[in-house]
Amino acid sequence: MPDDDDSPESGAATGPRRRGARGNDGVVVDVAGTQVNISSPGKVFFPQHGETKLDLVRYYQAVATPLLATLGGRPLLMERHPNGAGGKSWFQKRVPSSVPDWLRTTVVATPNGTTSDALVAADLAHVLWAVNLGCLGFHVWPYHADAPQITDELRVDLDPSPGTTFADVRHAAVLARSLLRELGIEAFVKTTGSRGLHLYVRLEPRWDSYQVRAGAVALARELERRHPESVTAQWWKEERGSRVFVDFNQNAPHKTVFGAWCVRPRVGGQVSAPIRWDELPDIDPERLTIASVPARLEADGDPWQEMYERPQSLEPLLELSRRDMDSGLMDAPWPPVYPKQPNEPPRVAPSRARRE
């Protein structure tokens, strides 16, 4: 793990520290003047190598700058594992009723209209407050809490189907990047912390989530048209075969995606890590962990720095979408939790439709 950093940005810890032990003594982390209590800092969260809750705090301190560049100001869905990776867990949108008076929340909604007061990643103190609750995964909304009507990220989720390998996902990522570049759009890549890859495009603040999803559908369909042996845009699993699925519905309204620089609730402490494109051919996601990622960042800098500085236009993908609609294509299916959408085909699996 990285050395302790007492700078105001990363926060200084005071009080006893019991690294690697299941201790009950707490510590207080000062983050730019905000005091964050960390109870049981020695509790092991990642049993494969014994990293603790305090190690996770230190990790987020080490990556605070790029972490907040990606999720700062956005609502967060918390994935809580109070006993560490491999233990009991649940997803939590709504923050507890008793919270510090400095904690910022915002109202988020489900597709059926149910609302919750969700945590906002206002600064590092908010992230560490959630870590203290046993949050081992942050799933991030694609908008900022102060402008929920604007979706400023396109997220291309490359999902491996049964029978595909990580090499297949890497190939699909290269194909997606090539198509986006042809359209004048530069994408940035990260591991998911598991078997897939995510491509991100920071967008100009001009479009809502319905338009961003339409762009994602158009991208998925064009990739399938050009590379039907490798990539699929088919929503129904029975139609995907052994191809990488471009999950366009990760851009549907109210959907969250696992955050960049965030640590997965896996026993090895794997990270959903931004990488450079020239690293992709040889990258091993299993080796991008809570222990290794801070050193990579210190040595090589943030691979996504350019993304924050140059938001891009969605219009080339919306033009593809309009072309598809003009040719008679319907919208792609939406997830079942969403109300029926205009121009959406029947939500019936093809095999069932044939039987009926």
mmCIF file of C-alpha atoms in Angstrom:
data_model
loop_
_atom_site.group_PDB
_atom_site.id
_atom_site.type_symbol
_atom_site.label_atom_id
_atom_site.label_comp_id
_atom_site.label_asym_id
_atom_site.label_seq_id
_atom_site.Cartn_x
_atom_site.Cartn_y
_atom_site.Cartn_z
ATOM 1 C CA MET A 1 0.000 0.000 0.000
ATOM 2 C CA PRO A 2 1.195 3.596 -0.517
ATOM 3 C CA ASP A 3 2.885 5.497 2.269
ATOM 4 C CA ASP A 4 0.671 7.627 4.491
ATOM 5 C CA ASP A 5 0.077 11.116 3.090
ATOM 6 C CA ASP A 6 -0.794 13.861 5.561
ATOM 7 C CA SER A 7 -1.656 16.466 2.912
ATOM 8 C CA PRO A 8 -5.055 18.162 3.234
ATOM 9 C CA GLU A 9 -6.208 16.661 -0.074
ATOM 10 C CA SER A 10 -5.734 13.076 0.991
ATOM 11 C CA GLY A 11 -6.495 13.522 4.678
ATOM 12 C CA ALA A 12 -4.475 12.848 7.791
ATOM 13 C CA ALA A 13 -5.396 10.087 10.225
ATOM 14 C CA THR A 14 -5.069 10.565 13.954
ATOM 15 C CA GLY A 15 -5.380 8.105 16.788
ATOM 16 C CA PRO A 16 -4.245 4.475 17.087
ATOM 17 C CA ARG A 17 -3.723 2.356 13.966
ATOM 18 C CA ARG A 18 -3.807 -1.430 13.984
ATOM 19 C CA ARG A 19 -2.874 -2.446 10.476
ATOM 20 C CA GLY A 20 -3.822 -5.996 9.529
ATOM 21 C CA ALA A 21 -5.453 -6.811 12.870
ATOM 22 C CA ARG A 22 -9.127 -7.108 13.643
ATOM 23 C CA GLY A 23 -8.917 -4.213 16.051
ATOM 24 C CA ASN A 24 -11.777 -2.168 17.480
ATOM 25 C CA ASP A 25 -9.833 1.051 18.086
ATOM 26 C CA GLY A 26 -11.042 3.751 15.730
ATOM 27 C CA VAL A 27 -9.148 6.422 13.859
ATOM 28 C CA VAL A 28 -10.190 9.862 12.732
ATOM 29 C CA VAL A 29 -9.238 10.991 9.229
ATOM 30 C CA ASP A 30 -9.043 14.718 8.621
ATOM 31 C CA VAL A 31 -10.018 15.543 5.030
ATOM 32 C CA ALA A 32 -9.515 19.256 4.397
ATOM 33 C CA GLY A 33 -10.951 20.042 7.817
ATOM 34 C CA THR A 34 -13.736 17.447 7.796
ATOM 35 C CA GLN A 35 -13.366 14.771 10.458
ATOM 36 C CA VAL A 36 -14.293 11.261 9.274
ATOM 37 C CA ASN A 37 -14.502 8.532 11.888
ATOM 38 C CA ILE A 38 -13.189 5.120 10.811
ATOM 39 C CA SER A 39 -14.278 2.359 13.176
ATOM 40 C CA SER A 40 -12.538 -1.037 13.324
ATOM 41 C CA PRO A 41 -9.764 0.084 10.951
ATOM 42 C CA GLY A 42 -8.043 -3.300 11.275
ATOM 43 C CA LYS A 43 -11.028 -5.271 10.002
ATOM 44 C CA VAL A 44 -9.914 -7.363 7.031
ATOM 45 C CA PHE A 45 -11.913 -6.390 3.948
ATOM 46 C CA PHE A 46 -9.918 -8.289 1.284
ATOM 47 C CA PRO A 47 -8.891 -11.672 2.702
ATOM 48 C CA GLN A 48 -6.715 -12.882 -0.192
ATOM 49 C CA HIS A 49 -3.867 -10.589 0.884
ATOM 50 C CA GLY A 50 -5.237 -9.309 4.181
ATOM 51 C CA GLU A 51 -5.954 -5.668 3.268
ATOM 52 C CA THR A 52 -8.043 -3.893 5.867
ATOM 53 C CA LYS A 53 -10.600 -1.131 6.095
ATOM 54 C CA LEU A 54 -7.789 1.339 6.808
ATOM 55 C CA ASP A 55 -5.902 0.066 3.766
ATOM 56 C CA LEU A 56 -8.986 0.889 1.692
ATOM 57 C CA VAL A 57 -9.069 4.380 3.217
ATOM 58 C CA ARG A 58 -5.393 4.820 2.325
ATOM 59 C CA TYR A 59 -6.075 3.601 -1.215
ATOM 60 C CA TYR A 60 -8.773 6.213 -1.810
ATOM 61 C CA GLN A 61 -6.537 8.893 -0.344
ATOM 62 C CA ALA A 62 -3.825 7.882 -2.830
ATOM 63 C CA VAL A 63 -6.139 8.075 -5.874
ATOM 64 C CA ALA A 64 -8.298 10.967 -4.655
ATOM 65 C CA THR A 65 -7.514 13.376 -7.491
ATOM 66 C CA PRO A 66 -8.473 11.155 -10.462
ATOM 67 C CA LEU A 67 -11.246 9.504 -8.454
ATOM 68 C CA LEU A 68 -12.986 12.818 -7.865
ATOM 69 C CA ALA A 69 -12.335 13.905 -11.448
ATOM 70 C CA THR A 70 -14.574 11.024 -12.565
ATOM 71 C CA LEU A 71 -17.232 10.755 -9.851
ATOM 72 C CA GLY A 72 -17.019 14.069 -8.027
ATOM 73 C CA GLY A 73 -20.427 15.712 -7.611
ATOM 74 C CA ARG A 74 -22.305 12.634 -8.839
ATOM 75 C CA PRO A 75 -24.817 10.524 -6.898
ATOM 76 C CA LEU A 76 -23.549 7.138 -5.735
ATOM 77 C CA LEU A 77 -25.266 3.802 -5.231
ATOM 78 C CA MET A 78 -23.449 2.052 -2.398
ATOM 79 C CA GLU A 79 -22.652 -1.653 -2.455
ATOM 80 C CA ARG A 80 -22.190 -2.516 1.212
ATOM 81 C CA HIS A 81 -20.130 -5.439 2.487
ATOM 82 C CA PRO A 82 -19.767 -4.685 6.209
ATOM 83 C CA ASN A 83 -17.791 -7.884 6.834
ATOM 84 C CA GLY A 84 -15.604 -7.521 3.787
ATOM 85 C CA ALA A 85 -15.480 -9.099 0.350
ATOM 86 C CA GLY A 86 -17.164 -12.476 0.269
ATOM 87 C CA GLY A 87 -19.506 -11.674 3.149
ATOM 88 C CA LYS A 88 -23.122 -10.596 3.336
ATOM 89 C CA SER A 89 -23.880 -7.652 1.081
ATOM 90 C CA TRP A 90 -26.610 -5.404 -0.253
ATOM 91 C CA PHE A 91 -27.117 -2.396 -2.516
ATOM 92 C CA GLN A 92 -28.184 0.829 -0.851
ATOM 93 C CA LYS A 93 -29.457 3.936 -2.597
ATOM 94 C CA ARG A 94 -30.842 5.636 0.482
ATOM 95 C CA VAL A 95 -28.408 7.000 3.059
ATOM 96 C CA PRO A 96 -29.162 6.122 6.711
ATOM 97 C CA SER A 97 -31.348 8.498 8.681
ATOM 98 C CA SER A 98 -28.546 9.490 11.054
ATOM 99 C CA VAL A 99 -25.656 11.092 9.139
ATOM 100 C CA PRO A 100 -23.124 13.876 9.783
ATOM 101 C CA ASP A 101 -24.480 17.361 9.186
ATOM 102 C CA TRP A 102 -21.828 17.942 6.490
ATOM 103 C CA LEU A 103 -22.960 14.988 4.382
ATOM 104 C CA ARG A 104 -24.459 15.966 1.020
ATOM 105 C CA THR A 105 -27.296 13.957 -0.523
ATOM 106 C CA THR A 106 -29.560 14.316 -3.529
ATOM 107 C CA VAL A 107 -32.876 12.824 -4.560
ATOM 108 C CA VAL A 108 -32.646 10.032 -7.140
ATOM 109 C CA ALA A 109 -35.470 8.000 -8.642
ATOM 110 C CA THR A 110 -36.032 4.480 -9.896
ATOM 111 C CA PRO A 111 -37.735 3.844 -13.261
ATOM 112 C CA ASN A 112 -41.073 3.418 -11.456
ATOM 113 C CA GLY A 113 -40.722 6.780 -9.714
ATOM 114 C CA THR A 114 -39.626 5.682 -6.224
ATOM 115 C CA THR A 115 -37.282 8.299 -4.778
ATOM 116 C CA SER A 116 -34.358 8.059 -2.368
ATOM 117 C CA ASP A 117 -31.852 10.406 -0.784
ATOM 118 C CA ALA A 118 -28.587 9.176 -2.278
ATOM 119 C CA LEU A 119 -25.031 9.982 -1.292
ATOM 120 C CA VAL A 120 -23.229 12.581 -3.416
ATOM 121 C CA ALA A 121 -19.492 12.276 -4.016
ATOM 122 C CA ALA A 122 -19.014 15.885 -2.950
ATOM 123 C CA ASP A 123 -15.423 15.290 -1.854
ATOM 124 C CA LEU A 124 -13.119 12.599 -0.476
ATOM 125 C CA ALA A 125 -14.711 12.824 2.982
ATOM 126 C CA HIS A 126 -17.987 11.544 1.512
ATOM 127 C CA VAL A 127 -16.228 8.565 -0.053
ATOM 128 C CA LEU A 128 -14.442 7.688 3.180
ATOM 129 C CA TRP A 129 -17.661 8.054 5.168
ATOM 130 C CA ALA A 130 -19.155 5.345 2.929
ATOM 131 C CA VAL A 131 -16.051 3.166 3.279
ATOM 132 C CA ASN A 132 -16.560 3.253 7.025
ATOM 133 C CA LEU A 133 -20.026 1.749 6.444
ATOM 134 C CA GLY A 134 -18.393 -1.130 4.604
ATOM 135 C CA CYS A 135 -19.001 0.207 1.101
ATOM 136 C CA LEU A 136 -16.838 -1.893 -1.222
ATOM 137 C CA GLY A 137 -18.381 -0.698 -4.439
ATOM 138 C CA PHE A 138 -19.544 2.655 -5.791
ATOM 139 C CA HIS A 139 -21.996 2.604 -8.701
ATOM 140 C CA VAL A 140 -22.130 6.058 -10.245
ATOM 141 C CA TRP A 141 -24.935 7.998 -11.912
ATOM 142 C CA PRO A 142 -24.000 9.559 -15.298
ATOM 143 C CA TYR A 143 -24.994 13.063 -14.238
ATOM 144 C CA HIS A 144 -24.084 15.612 -11.590
ATOM 145 C CA ALA A 145 -26.364 16.143 -8.622
ATOM 146 C CA ASP A 146 -26.784 19.823 -9.465
ATOM 147 C CA ALA A 147 -27.846 19.095 -13.079
ATOM 148 C CA PRO A 148 -29.750 15.776 -13.141
ATOM 149 C CA GLN A 149 -31.404 16.613 -16.446
ATOM 150 C CA ILE A 150 -28.023 16.502 -18.248
ATOM 151 C CA THR A 151 -26.202 13.228 -18.884
ATOM 152 C CA ASP A 152 -22.574 14.031 -19.609
ATOM 153 C CA GLU A 153 -21.108 10.546 -19.978
ATOM 154 C CA LEU A 154 -21.558 7.866 -22.607
ATOM 155 C CA ARG A 155 -20.635 4.496 -21.099
ATOM 156 C CA VAL A 156 -19.961 1.602 -23.465
ATOM 157 C CA ASP A 157 -20.204 -1.612 -21.460
ATOM 158 C CA LEU A 158 -18.541 -4.550 -23.229
ATOM 159 C CA ASP A 159 -20.014 -7.617 -21.589
ATOM 160 C CA PRO A 160 -18.485 -11.067 -22.228
ATOM 161 C CA SER A 161 -21.047 -13.709 -23.175
ATOM 162 C CA PRO A 162 -20.536 -17.390 -22.269
ATOM 163 C CA GLY A 163 -17.863 -18.823 -24.522
ATOM 164 C CA THR A 164 -15.956 -15.555 -24.883
ATOM 165 C CA THR A 165 -12.637 -14.661 -23.289
ATOM 166 C CA PHE A 166 -11.036 -11.447 -22.120
ATOM 167 C CA ALA A 167 -9.101 -11.457 -25.397
ATOM 168 C CA ASP A 168 -12.465 -11.259 -27.184
ATOM 169 C CA VAL A 169 -13.458 -8.300 -25.018
ATOM 170 C CA ARG A 170 -10.170 -6.570 -25.774
ATOM 171 C CA HIS A 171 -10.804 -7.080 -29.492
ATOM 172 C CA ALA A 172 -14.320 -5.647 -29.169
ATOM 173 C CA ALA A 173 -12.908 -2.611 -27.375
ATOM 174 C CA VAL A 174 -10.494 -1.951 -30.237
ATOM 175 C CA LEU A 175 -13.336 -2.264 -32.754
ATOM 176 C CA ALA A 176 -15.495 0.150 -30.758
ATOM 177 C CA ARG A 177 -12.664 2.643 -30.445
ATOM 178 C CA SER A 178 -12.019 2.477 -34.191
ATOM 179 C CA LEU A 179 -15.660 3.163 -35.038
ATOM 180 C CA LEU A 180 -15.895 6.022 -32.558
ATOM 181 C CA ARG A 181 -12.705 7.558 -33.940
ATOM 182 C CA GLU A 182 -14.153 7.309 -37.435
ATOM 183 C CA LEU A 183 -17.049 9.391 -36.097
ATOM 184 C CA GLY A 184 -14.680 11.922 -34.544
ATOM 185 C CA ILE A 185 -15.153 10.675 -30.966
ATOM 186 C CA GLU A 186 -12.270 9.673 -28.693
ATOM 187 C CA ALA A 187 -13.088 7.017 -26.098
ATOM 188 C CA PHE A 188 -11.193 6.150 -22.922
ATOM 189 C CA VAL A 189 -10.991 2.639 -21.510
ATOM 190 C CA LYS A 190 -11.019 1.049 -18.070
ATOM 191 C CA THR A 191 -11.186 -2.434 -16.686
ATOM 192 C CA THR A 192 -14.362 -3.326 -14.833
ATOM 193 C CA GLY A 193 -12.514 -5.079 -12.026
ATOM 194 C CA SER A 194 -13.960 -8.308 -13.355
ATOM 195 C CA ARG A 195 -14.183 -9.818 -16.885
ATOM 196 C CA GLY A 196 -15.320 -6.886 -19.027
ATOM 197 C CA LEU A 197 -14.203 -3.478 -20.192
ATOM 198 C CA HIS A 198 -15.862 -0.059 -20.124
ATOM 199 C CA LEU A 199 -15.318 2.702 -22.679
ATOM 200 C CA TYR A 200 -16.160 6.221 -21.528
ATOM 201 C CA VAL A 201 -16.800 9.412 -23.469
ATOM 202 C CA ARG A 202 -17.197 12.672 -21.572
ATOM 203 C CA LEU A 203 -19.949 14.613 -23.312
ATOM 204 C CA GLU A 204 -20.731 18.263 -23.751
ATOM 205 C CA PRO A 205 -23.604 19.181 -21.377
ATOM 206 C CA ARG A 206 -26.288 19.157 -24.076
ATOM 207 C CA TRP A 207 -28.160 15.857 -23.950
ATOM 208 C CA ASP A 208 -30.415 13.889 -21.626
ATOM 209 C CA SER A 209 -30.245 10.201 -20.777
ATOM 210 C CA TYR A 210 -32.755 9.166 -23.451
ATOM 211 C CA GLN A 211 -30.597 10.740 -26.148
ATOM 212 C CA VAL A 212 -27.408 9.214 -24.731
ATOM 213 C CA ARG A 213 -29.049 5.779 -24.698
ATOM 214 C CA ALA A 214 -30.154 6.298 -28.316
ATOM 215 C CA GLY A 215 -26.533 7.009 -29.213
ATOM 216 C CA ALA A 216 -25.414 3.859 -27.388
ATOM 217 C CA VAL A 217 -27.995 1.743 -29.239
ATOM 218 C CA ALA A 218 -26.816 3.149 -32.564
ATOM 219 C CA LEU A 219 -23.179 2.405 -31.692
ATOM 220 C CA ALA A 220 -23.998 -1.177 -30.688
ATOM 221 C CA ARG A 221 -25.993 -1.821 -33.866
ATOM 222 C CA GLU A 222 -23.328 -0.378 -36.150
ATOM 223 C CA LEU A 223 -20.648 -2.465 -34.451
ATOM 224 C CA GLU A 224 -22.744 -5.598 -34.954
ATOM 225 C CA ARG A 225 -23.356 -4.745 -38.621
ATOM 226 C CA ARG A 226 -19.639 -4.358 -39.243
ATOM 227 C CA HIS A 227 -18.384 -7.190 -37.029
ATOM 228 C CA PRO A 228 -21.220 -9.732 -36.643
ATOM 229 C CA GLU A 229 -18.815 -12.531 -35.774
ATOM 230 C CA SER A 230 -17.361 -10.668 -32.763
ATOM 231 C CA VAL A 231 -19.929 -8.208 -31.424
ATOM 232 C CA THR A 232 -23.655 -8.333 -30.728
ATOM 233 C CA ALA A 233 -26.302 -5.741 -29.983
ATOM 234 C CA GLN A 234 -28.953 -8.385 -29.229
ATOM 235 C CA TRP A 235 -30.719 -7.760 -25.940
ATOM 236 C CA TRP A 236 -32.008 -11.314 -25.579
ATOM 237 C CA LYS A 237 -29.288 -13.662 -24.347
ATOM 238 C CA GLU A 238 -30.503 -16.505 -26.542
ATOM 239 C CA GLU A 239 -29.555 -14.451 -29.607
ATOM 240 C CA ARG A 240 -26.078 -13.372 -28.549
ATOM 241 C CA GLY A 241 -24.089 -16.543 -29.093
ATOM 242 C CA SER A 242 -20.404 -16.466 -28.185
ATOM 243 C CA ARG A 243 -20.005 -12.784 -28.918
ATOM 244 C CA VAL A 244 -19.270 -9.718 -26.813
ATOM 245 C CA PHE A 245 -22.468 -7.856 -25.969
ATOM 246 C CA VAL A 246 -22.506 -4.064 -26.170
ATOM 247 C CA ASP A 247 -24.873 -3.335 -23.295
ATOM 248 C CA PHE A 248 -26.526 -0.138 -24.494
ATOM 249 C CA ASN A 249 -29.054 -0.215 -21.650
ATOM 250 C CA GLN A 250 -26.337 0.744 -19.190
ATOM 251 C CA ASN A 251 -27.086 4.231 -20.530
ATOM 252 C CA ALA A 252 -30.822 4.069 -19.767
ATOM 253 C CA PRO A 253 -32.188 6.704 -17.371
ATOM 254 C CA HIS A 254 -31.458 5.974 -13.700
ATOM 255 C CA LYS A 255 -28.804 3.345 -14.536
ATOM 256 C CA THR A 256 -25.496 3.356 -12.703
ATOM 257 C CA VAL A 257 -22.118 1.885 -13.680
ATOM 258 C CA PHE A 258 -19.307 0.767 -11.399
ATOM 259 C CA GLY A 259 -17.020 3.723 -10.868
ATOM 260 C CA ALA A 260 -13.537 4.293 -12.231
ATOM 261 C CA TRP A 261 -10.779 3.899 -9.618
ATOM 262 C CA CYS A 262 -13.253 2.102 -7.341
ATOM 263 C CA VAL A 263 -12.340 -1.158 -5.624
ATOM 264 C CA ARG A 264 -14.507 -4.173 -6.377
ATOM 265 C CA PRO A 265 -15.863 -6.338 -3.548
ATOM 266 C CA ARG A 266 -13.577 -9.207 -4.526
ATOM 267 C CA VAL A 267 -11.274 -11.013 -2.111
ATOM 268 C CA GLY A 268 -8.217 -9.859 -4.086
ATOM 269 C CA GLY A 269 -9.202 -6.172 -3.984
ATOM 270 C CA GLN A 270 -9.331 -5.711 -7.771
ATOM 271 C CA VAL A 271 -9.899 -2.171 -9.034
ATOM 272 C CA SER A 272 -11.947 -0.864 -11.947
ATOM 273 C CA ALA A 273 -8.897 0.900 -13.303
ATOM 274 C CA PRO A 274 -8.491 3.396 -16.150
ATOM 275 C CA ILE A 275 -5.701 2.300 -18.483
ATOM 276 C CA ARG A 276 -3.969 3.632 -21.591
ATOM 277 C CA TRP A 277 -4.944 2.146 -24.939
ATOM 278 C CA ASP A 278 -1.379 1.003 -25.559
ATOM 279 C CA GLU A 279 -1.584 -1.090 -22.383
ATOM 280 C CA LEU A 280 -4.682 -2.974 -23.489
ATOM 281 C CA PRO A 281 -3.007 -5.833 -25.423
ATOM 282 C CA ASP A 282 -1.097 -7.015 -22.364
ATOM 283 C CA ILE A 283 -3.185 -5.828 -19.427
ATOM 284 C CA ASP A 284 -4.185 -8.380 -16.782
ATOM 285 C CA PRO A 285 -7.168 -7.004 -14.819
ATOM 286 C CA GLU A 286 -6.493 -9.419 -11.971
ATOM 287 C CA ARG A 287 -3.244 -7.597 -11.208
ATOM 288 C CA LEU A 288 -4.856 -4.154 -10.961
ATOM 289 C CA THR A 289 -5.539 -4.131 -7.230
ATOM 290 C CA ILE A 290 -5.787 -1.944 -4.179
ATOM 291 C CA ALA A 291 -2.060 -2.639 -3.666
ATOM 292 C CA SER A 292 -0.780 -2.017 -7.218
ATOM 293 C CA VAL A 293 -2.913 0.786 -8.684
ATOM 294 C CA PRO A 294 -1.573 3.694 -6.558
ATOM 295 C CA ALA A 295 1.981 2.964 -7.690
ATOM 296 C CA ARG A 296 0.832 2.883 -11.331
ATOM 297 C CA LEU A 297 -0.850 6.244 -10.873
ATOM 298 C CA GLU A 298 2.216 7.776 -9.262
ATOM 299 C CA ALA A 299 4.505 6.470 -12.001
ATOM 300 C CA ASP A 300 2.367 7.093 -15.089
ATOM 301 C CA GLY A 301 -0.269 9.670 -14.154
ATOM 302 C CA ASP A 302 -3.972 9.576 -14.920
ATOM 303 C CA PRO A 303 -4.750 7.871 -18.271
ATOM 304 C CA TRP A 304 -8.037 9.788 -18.441
ATOM 305 C CA GLN A 305 -6.687 13.296 -17.884
ATOM 306 C CA GLU A 306 -7.439 14.357 -21.452
ATOM 307 C CA MET A 307 -11.017 13.121 -21.164
ATOM 308 C CA TYR A 308 -11.862 15.613 -18.414
ATOM 309 C CA GLU A 309 -10.399 18.488 -20.415
ATOM 310 C CA ARG A 310 -12.194 17.857 -23.717
ATOM 311 C CA PRO A 311 -15.909 17.003 -23.572
ATOM 312 C CA GLN A 312 -17.209 15.789 -26.918
ATOM 313 C CA SER A 313 -20.306 15.798 -29.095
ATOM 314 C CA LEU A 314 -22.860 12.986 -29.158
ATOM 315 C CA GLU A 315 -24.230 14.231 -32.481
ATOM 316 C CA PRO A 316 -22.400 11.705 -34.740
ATOM 317 C CA LEU A 317 -24.041 8.830 -32.853
ATOM 318 C CA LEU A 318 -27.425 10.537 -32.875
ATOM 319 C CA GLU A 319 -27.090 10.855 -36.649
ATOM 320 C CA LEU A 320 -26.558 7.092 -36.821
ATOM 321 C CA SER A 321 -29.636 6.659 -34.644
ATOM 322 C CA ARG A 322 -31.748 8.846 -36.921
ATOM 323 C CA ARG A 323 -30.534 6.867 -39.919
ATOM 324 C CA ASP A 324 -31.626 3.620 -38.257
ATOM 325 C CA MET A 325 -35.039 5.006 -37.371
ATOM 326 C CA ASP A 326 -35.529 6.405 -40.876
ATOM 327 C CA SER A 327 -34.748 2.967 -42.323
ATOM 328 C CA GLY A 328 -37.603 1.449 -40.323
ATOM 329 C CA LEU A 329 -35.756 0.010 -37.328
ATOM 330 C CA MET A 330 -37.566 0.127 -34.012
ATOM 331 C CA ASP A 331 -35.953 1.080 -30.730
ATOM 332 C CA ALA A 332 -34.005 -1.660 -28.951
ATOM 333 C CA PRO A 333 -35.706 -3.408 -26.016
ATOM 334 C CA TRP A 334 -35.585 -1.725 -22.629
ATOM 335 C CA PRO A 335 -35.002 -3.547 -19.327
ATOM 336 C CA PRO A 336 -38.180 -4.995 -17.787
ATOM 337 C CA VAL A 337 -38.255 -2.533 -14.871
ATOM 338 C CA TYR A 338 -38.879 0.371 -17.265
ATOM 339 C CA PRO A 339 -42.299 1.445 -18.528
ATOM 340 C CA LYS A 340 -43.023 0.543 -22.120
ATOM 341 C CA GLN A 341 -41.311 3.076 -24.380
ATOM 342 C CA PRO A 342 -42.435 4.602 -27.704
ATOM 343 C CA ASN A 343 -41.345 2.614 -30.767
ATOM 344 C CA GLU A 344 -40.159 -0.272 -28.582
ATOM 345 C CA PRO A 345 -40.629 -3.840 -29.894
ATOM 346 C CA PRO A 346 -42.553 -6.399 -27.809
ATOM 347 C CA ARG A 347 -40.711 -7.439 -24.667
ATOM 348 C CA VAL A 348 -40.890 -11.122 -25.487
ATOM 349 C CA ALA A 349 -37.912 -13.381 -26.027
ATOM 350 C CA PRO A 350 -37.810 -14.543 -29.665
ATOM 351 C CA SER A 351 -38.123 -18.231 -28.772
ATOM 352 C CA ARG A 352 -41.230 -17.537 -26.718
ATOM 353 C CA ALA A 353 -42.685 -15.319 -29.449
ATOM 354 C CA ARG A 354 -42.324 -18.174 -31.952
ATOM 355 C CA ARG A 355 -44.186 -20.558 -29.633
ATOM 356 C CA GLU A 356 -47.006 -18.054 -29.235
#
